[in-house]
Amino acid sequence: MLIAGNWKMNLDMPAARQLAGSIRNNLEDPGQVQVVLCPPFAYLDAVYGLVHGSPVSVGAQNMHAEESGAFTGEISASMLRSVGCSHVILGHSERRQYFGETDASVRDKVAQALRHGLVPVVCVGESLKERDAGRAEKVVSDQIRGALEGIEYPGKGRLVVAYEPVWAIGTGRTASPGEAQAIHAHIRSELATLFNAGDAAHINILYGGSMKPENADALLSEPDIDGGLIGGASLQAESFLAIVRAAMRA
Ligand code: PGA
């Protein structure tokens, strides 16, 4: 199980420090549950300094696929490693929607993250229009195949997938546990085709899209839901920790 908080473009430095500190101080031993905080780039170093030595890890929300060079405004995999990141969210639907990311660019970033020992959290998910047209599974399959084409299985725990139906992100509308489970099982079977069934069984597939303490238990008890990528509810220590506890129960 893995619970990751995606802070998106929120908080200032004092608030970021307070949130990270409060999560660290109030987290009971999470056991088998991995806990990852993904603050904006500007706070990575500070958040890492606060959680280092605790069970909490740090991830970024994006990165560039190139090693270094003339890419104004961009951040590389080795930079992320050098400030303590273990994970990086790639291909979030907001990146695809507002910043022109494609399956091909996500794939290049996945390869680069893996070369640097970062665990990519590869995001996929259909829009409402695609779901209503009965195309959710096809869209998600294409995204998975596009993002992982030619990528070798990196080993247990080295790759994470997040299913985030676009219509559920930040809308308060959540996929029902059954709807989410159906797509998660489908994703796992795609991963089994790309790698093999044994390896696919060890890839954490997170659900994201208005996950909160009230719906976390039901979602996380589904067999193919291995955690959550939490946006809004990750901005308060209390609600984020309640979701971590739900993962511990699942
Ligand atoms: P949300 O965001 O929990 O606010 O819906 C999830 C995400 O976009 O990662």
Short mmCIF file of C-alpha atoms and ligand atoms in Angstrom, two decimals:
data_model
loop_
_atom_site.label_atom_id
_atom_site.label_comp_id
_atom_site.label_asym_id
_atom_site.label_seq_id
_atom_site.Cartn_x
_atom_site.Cartn_y
_atom_site.Cartn_z
CA MET A 1 0.00 0.00 0.00
CA LEU A 2 1.13 3.54 -0.74
CA ILE A 3 -0.52 6.83 0.15
CA ALA A 4 0.87 9.88 -1.64
CA GLY A 5 -0.14 13.49 -1.08
CA ASN A 6 -0.12 15.66 -4.19
CA TRP A 7 -0.03 19.22 -2.86
CA LYS A 8 -0.24 20.68 -6.39
CA MET A 9 0.40 24.46 -6.52
CA ASN A 10 -0.70 25.21 -2.97
CA LEU A 11 0.71 26.55 0.33
CA ASP A 12 3.55 28.94 1.13
CA MET A 13 6.78 27.84 2.78
CA PRO A 14 5.65 28.25 6.40
CA ALA A 15 2.43 26.35 5.69
CA ALA A 16 4.32 23.62 3.83
CA ARG A 17 6.71 23.21 6.75
CA GLN A 18 3.86 23.09 9.17
CA LEU A 19 1.95 20.48 7.20
CA ALA A 20 4.99 18.23 6.73
CA GLY A 21 5.96 18.57 10.40
CA SER A 22 2.47 17.83 11.58
CA ILE A 23 2.23 14.72 9.38
CA ARG A 24 5.59 13.50 10.61
CA ASN A 25 4.77 14.14 14.27
CA ASN A 26 1.33 12.57 14.21
CA LEU A 27 2.01 9.55 12.03
CA GLU A 28 1.89 6.31 13.95
CA ASP A 29 4.12 3.50 12.64
CA PRO A 30 2.58 3.00 9.18
CA GLY A 31 3.77 -0.61 8.97
CA GLN A 32 3.51 -1.81 5.38
CA VAL A 33 2.04 1.48 4.15
CA GLN A 34 4.44 3.78 2.32
CA VAL A 35 3.74 7.47 2.84
CA VAL A 36 4.96 10.01 0.27
CA LEU A 37 4.55 13.79 0.26
CA CYS A 38 4.75 15.62 -3.09
CA PRO A 39 5.11 19.36 -2.44
CA PRO A 40 5.91 21.99 -5.06
CA PHE A 41 9.57 22.01 -6.20
CA ALA A 42 10.40 25.05 -4.06
CA TYR A 43 9.64 23.20 -0.83
CA LEU A 44 11.16 19.78 -1.59
CA ASP A 45 14.39 20.42 0.25
CA ALA A 46 12.66 21.85 3.31
CA VAL A 47 10.08 19.06 3.45
CA TYR A 48 12.78 16.43 3.03
CA GLY A 49 14.71 18.01 5.91
CA LEU A 50 11.62 17.73 8.11
CA VAL A 51 10.66 14.14 7.33
CA HIS A 52 14.11 12.62 6.80
CA GLY A 53 14.61 9.76 9.24
CA SER A 54 10.84 9.20 9.59
CA PRO A 55 8.76 6.72 7.54
CA VAL A 56 7.68 9.59 5.25
CA SER A 57 9.32 9.94 1.81
CA VAL A 58 9.28 12.85 -0.59
CA GLY A 59 8.32 13.02 -4.25
CA ALA A 60 8.08 15.69 -6.95
CA GLN A 61 5.04 16.50 -9.08
CA ASN A 62 6.88 16.54 -12.41
CA MET A 63 10.37 16.60 -13.94
CA HIS A 64 12.09 17.07 -17.29
CA ALA A 65 13.27 14.10 -19.34
CA GLU A 66 16.72 15.51 -20.18
CA GLU A 67 19.80 15.21 -18.02
CA SER A 68 20.67 18.93 -17.82
CA GLY A 69 21.12 21.96 -20.05
CA ALA A 70 19.30 24.91 -21.55
CA PHE A 71 15.76 24.15 -20.38
CA THR A 72 14.77 27.28 -18.51
CA GLY A 73 12.34 26.64 -15.72
CA GLU A 74 12.76 22.87 -15.72
CA ILE A 75 13.99 20.41 -13.08
CA SER A 76 15.97 17.22 -13.78
CA ALA A 77 15.85 13.76 -12.22
CA SER A 78 19.30 14.16 -10.68
CA MET A 79 18.24 17.47 -9.11
CA LEU A 80 15.28 15.71 -7.54
CA ARG A 81 17.54 12.96 -6.23
CA SER A 82 19.93 15.53 -4.81
CA VAL A 83 17.19 17.07 -2.64
CA GLY A 84 16.05 13.71 -1.30
CA CYS A 85 13.20 12.71 -3.62
CA SER A 86 12.43 9.03 -3.98
CA HIS A 87 9.30 9.38 -6.15
CA VAL A 88 8.05 11.57 -8.98
CA ILE A 89 4.49 11.96 -10.26
CA LEU A 90 4.49 11.79 -14.07
CA GLY A 91 1.75 12.44 -16.59
CA HIS A 92 -0.78 13.86 -14.16
CA SER A 93 -3.94 14.80 -16.06
CA GLU A 94 -3.36 18.48 -15.21
CA ARG A 95 0.05 18.23 -16.90
CA ARG A 96 -1.55 16.56 -19.90
CA GLN A 97 -4.43 19.03 -20.05
CA TYR A 98 -2.67 22.36 -19.37
CA PHE A 99 0.97 21.72 -20.33
CA GLY A 100 0.68 19.58 -23.42
CA GLU A 101 2.16 16.40 -22.02
CA THR A 102 1.65 13.36 -24.20
CA ASP A 103 2.10 9.63 -23.70
CA ALA A 104 5.43 9.96 -25.54
CA SER A 105 6.74 12.72 -23.27
CA VAL A 106 5.56 10.80 -20.22
CA ARG A 107 7.40 7.74 -21.49
CA ASP A 108 10.67 9.67 -21.86
CA LYS A 109 10.28 10.97 -18.33
CA VAL A 110 9.54 7.49 -16.96
CA ALA A 111 12.73 6.16 -18.57
CA GLN A 112 14.78 9.05 -17.19
CA ALA A 113 13.30 8.73 -13.69
CA LEU A 114 14.14 5.02 -13.64
CA ARG A 115 17.70 5.68 -14.83
CA HIS A 116 18.11 7.88 -11.77
CA GLY A 117 16.49 5.53 -9.29
CA LEU A 118 13.35 7.61 -8.87
CA VAL A 119 10.07 5.72 -8.58
CA PRO A 120 7.70 7.07 -11.24
CA VAL A 121 4.04 7.42 -10.26
CA VAL A 122 2.52 7.20 -13.73
CA CYS A 123 -0.94 8.79 -13.90
CA VAL A 124 -3.65 7.64 -16.27
CA GLY A 125 -7.38 8.26 -16.45
CA GLU A 126 -10.24 9.02 -18.78
CA SER A 127 -12.34 12.17 -19.13
CA LEU A 128 -16.08 12.16 -18.48
CA LYS A 129 -16.75 12.30 -22.21
CA GLU A 130 -14.58 9.25 -22.76
CA ARG A 131 -16.25 7.37 -19.90
CA ASP A 132 -19.74 8.22 -21.19
CA ALA A 133 -18.73 6.96 -24.62
CA GLY A 134 -17.73 3.63 -23.05
CA ARG A 135 -14.06 4.25 -23.84
CA ALA A 136 -12.54 4.36 -20.33
CA GLU A 137 -10.71 1.04 -20.59
CA LYS A 138 -9.37 1.78 -24.07
CA VAL A 139 -8.12 5.25 -23.06
CA VAL A 140 -6.40 3.90 -19.98
CA SER A 141 -4.84 1.01 -21.93
CA ASP A 142 -3.45 3.41 -24.53
CA GLN A 143 -1.99 5.64 -21.80
CA ILE A 144 -0.39 2.71 -19.97
CA ARG A 145 1.10 1.27 -23.15
CA GLY A 146 2.25 4.69 -24.33
CA ALA A 147 3.90 5.56 -21.04
CA LEU A 148 5.61 2.20 -20.54
CA GLU A 149 6.48 1.22 -24.10
CA GLY A 150 9.95 -0.31 -24.21
CA ILE A 151 10.39 0.08 -20.45
CA GLU A 152 11.74 -2.97 -18.65
CA TYR A 153 10.15 -4.02 -15.40
CA PRO A 154 12.25 -2.06 -12.90
CA GLY A 155 11.71 -4.36 -9.90
CA LYS A 156 9.36 -4.59 -6.98
CA GLY A 157 8.32 -1.20 -5.65
CA ARG A 158 10.18 0.67 -8.41
CA LEU A 159 7.11 1.59 -10.46
CA VAL A 160 3.70 2.91 -9.37
CA VAL A 161 0.62 3.57 -11.48
CA ALA A 162 -2.17 5.94 -10.44
CA TYR A 163 -5.65 5.68 -11.92
CA GLU A 164 -7.20 9.14 -11.73
CA PRO A 165 -10.45 9.55 -13.64
CA VAL A 166 -10.33 13.19 -14.75
CA TRP A 167 -13.99 13.70 -13.82
CA ALA A 168 -13.24 12.80 -10.20
CA ILE A 169 -10.22 15.05 -9.65
CA GLY A 170 -10.98 17.96 -7.37
CA THR A 171 -14.68 17.66 -8.13
CA GLY A 172 -15.84 15.92 -4.97
CA ARG A 173 -17.22 13.22 -7.24
CA THR A 174 -15.48 9.89 -6.62
CA ALA A 175 -15.51 6.74 -8.70
CA SER A 176 -17.48 4.11 -6.80
CA PRO A 177 -15.30 1.36 -5.35
CA GLY A 178 -16.70 -1.00 -7.98
CA GLU A 179 -16.03 1.38 -10.88
CA ALA A 180 -12.50 1.99 -9.67
CA GLN A 181 -11.82 -1.70 -9.03
CA ALA A 182 -12.92 -2.61 -12.56
CA ILE A 183 -10.41 -0.21 -14.12
CA HIS A 184 -7.68 -1.18 -11.66
CA ALA A 185 -8.09 -4.85 -12.58
CA HIS A 186 -7.94 -3.84 -16.23
CA ILE A 187 -4.74 -1.85 -15.61
CA ARG A 188 -3.19 -4.81 -13.83
CA SER A 189 -3.96 -7.07 -16.77
CA GLU A 190 -2.33 -4.53 -19.13
CA LEU A 191 0.73 -4.50 -16.88
CA ALA A 192 0.75 -8.30 -16.92
CA THR A 193 0.83 -8.19 -20.73
CA LEU A 194 3.64 -5.62 -20.76
CA PHE A 195 5.69 -7.37 -18.07
CA ASN A 196 4.29 -10.60 -16.59
CA ALA A 197 1.55 -11.47 -14.12
CA GLY A 198 3.93 -11.99 -11.20
CA ASP A 199 5.57 -8.59 -11.68
CA ALA A 200 2.23 -6.87 -12.31
CA ALA A 201 0.96 -8.21 -9.00
CA HIS A 202 3.72 -6.22 -7.26
CA ILE A 203 3.01 -2.88 -8.88
CA ASN A 204 1.05 -0.56 -6.60
CA ILE A 205 -1.94 0.82 -8.48
CA LEU A 206 -3.22 3.91 -6.66
CA TYR A 207 -6.65 5.46 -6.98
CA GLY A 208 -6.86 9.26 -7.19
CA GLY A 209 -9.83 11.59 -7.50
CA SER A 210 -11.53 13.04 -4.45
CA MET A 211 -10.31 10.31 -2.11
CA LYS A 212 -11.04 11.39 1.44
CA PRO A 213 -11.39 9.84 4.91
CA GLU A 214 -15.09 9.12 4.29
CA ASN A 215 -14.54 6.98 1.19
CA ALA A 216 -10.99 5.70 1.73
CA ASP A 217 -11.91 2.48 3.55
CA ALA A 218 -14.30 1.32 0.84
CA LEU A 219 -11.92 2.17 -2.01
CA LEU A 220 -8.84 0.71 -0.34
CA SER A 221 -10.53 -2.56 0.50
CA GLU A 222 -10.91 -3.39 -3.20
CA PRO A 223 -8.40 -6.08 -4.20
CA ASP A 224 -6.65 -4.10 -6.95
CA ILE A 225 -6.60 -0.70 -5.21
CA ASP A 226 -3.19 -0.53 -3.57
CA GLY A 227 -3.27 3.00 -2.23
CA GLY A 228 -4.23 6.54 -3.07
CA LEU A 229 -2.93 9.70 -4.72
CA ILE A 230 -4.55 12.39 -2.64
CA GLY A 231 -4.97 16.01 -3.73
CA GLY A 232 -7.34 18.18 -1.70
CA ALA A 233 -7.44 15.93 1.36
CA SER A 234 -3.64 15.91 1.56
CA LEU A 235 -3.51 19.61 2.45
CA GLN A 236 -4.70 18.98 6.02
CA ALA A 237 -2.62 16.69 8.23
CA GLU A 238 -5.73 15.30 9.87
CA SER A 239 -7.50 14.15 6.71
CA PHE A 240 -4.30 12.88 5.11
CA LEU A 241 -3.42 10.84 8.21
CA ALA A 242 -6.96 9.46 8.38
CA ILE A 243 -6.46 8.10 4.85
CA VAL A 244 -3.08 6.61 5.87
CA ARG A 245 -4.86 4.86 8.75
CA ALA A 246 -7.50 3.54 6.35
CA ALA A 247 -4.67 2.06 4.26
CA MET A 248 -3.22 0.44 7.38
CA ARG A 249 -6.60 -1.21 8.06
CA ALA A 250 -7.08 -2.42 4.50
P1 PGA B 1 -8.08 15.35 -5.58
O1 PGA B 1 -6.78 15.28 -6.53
O2 PGA B 1 -7.85 14.35 -4.47
O3 PGA B 1 -8.14 16.75 -5.10
O4 PGA B 1 -9.25 14.96 -6.43
C1 PGA B 1 -6.13 14.07 -6.81
C2 PGA B 1 -5.02 14.31 -7.80
O5 PGA B 1 -5.21 15.05 -8.76
O6 PGA B 1 -3.89 13.77 -7.64
#
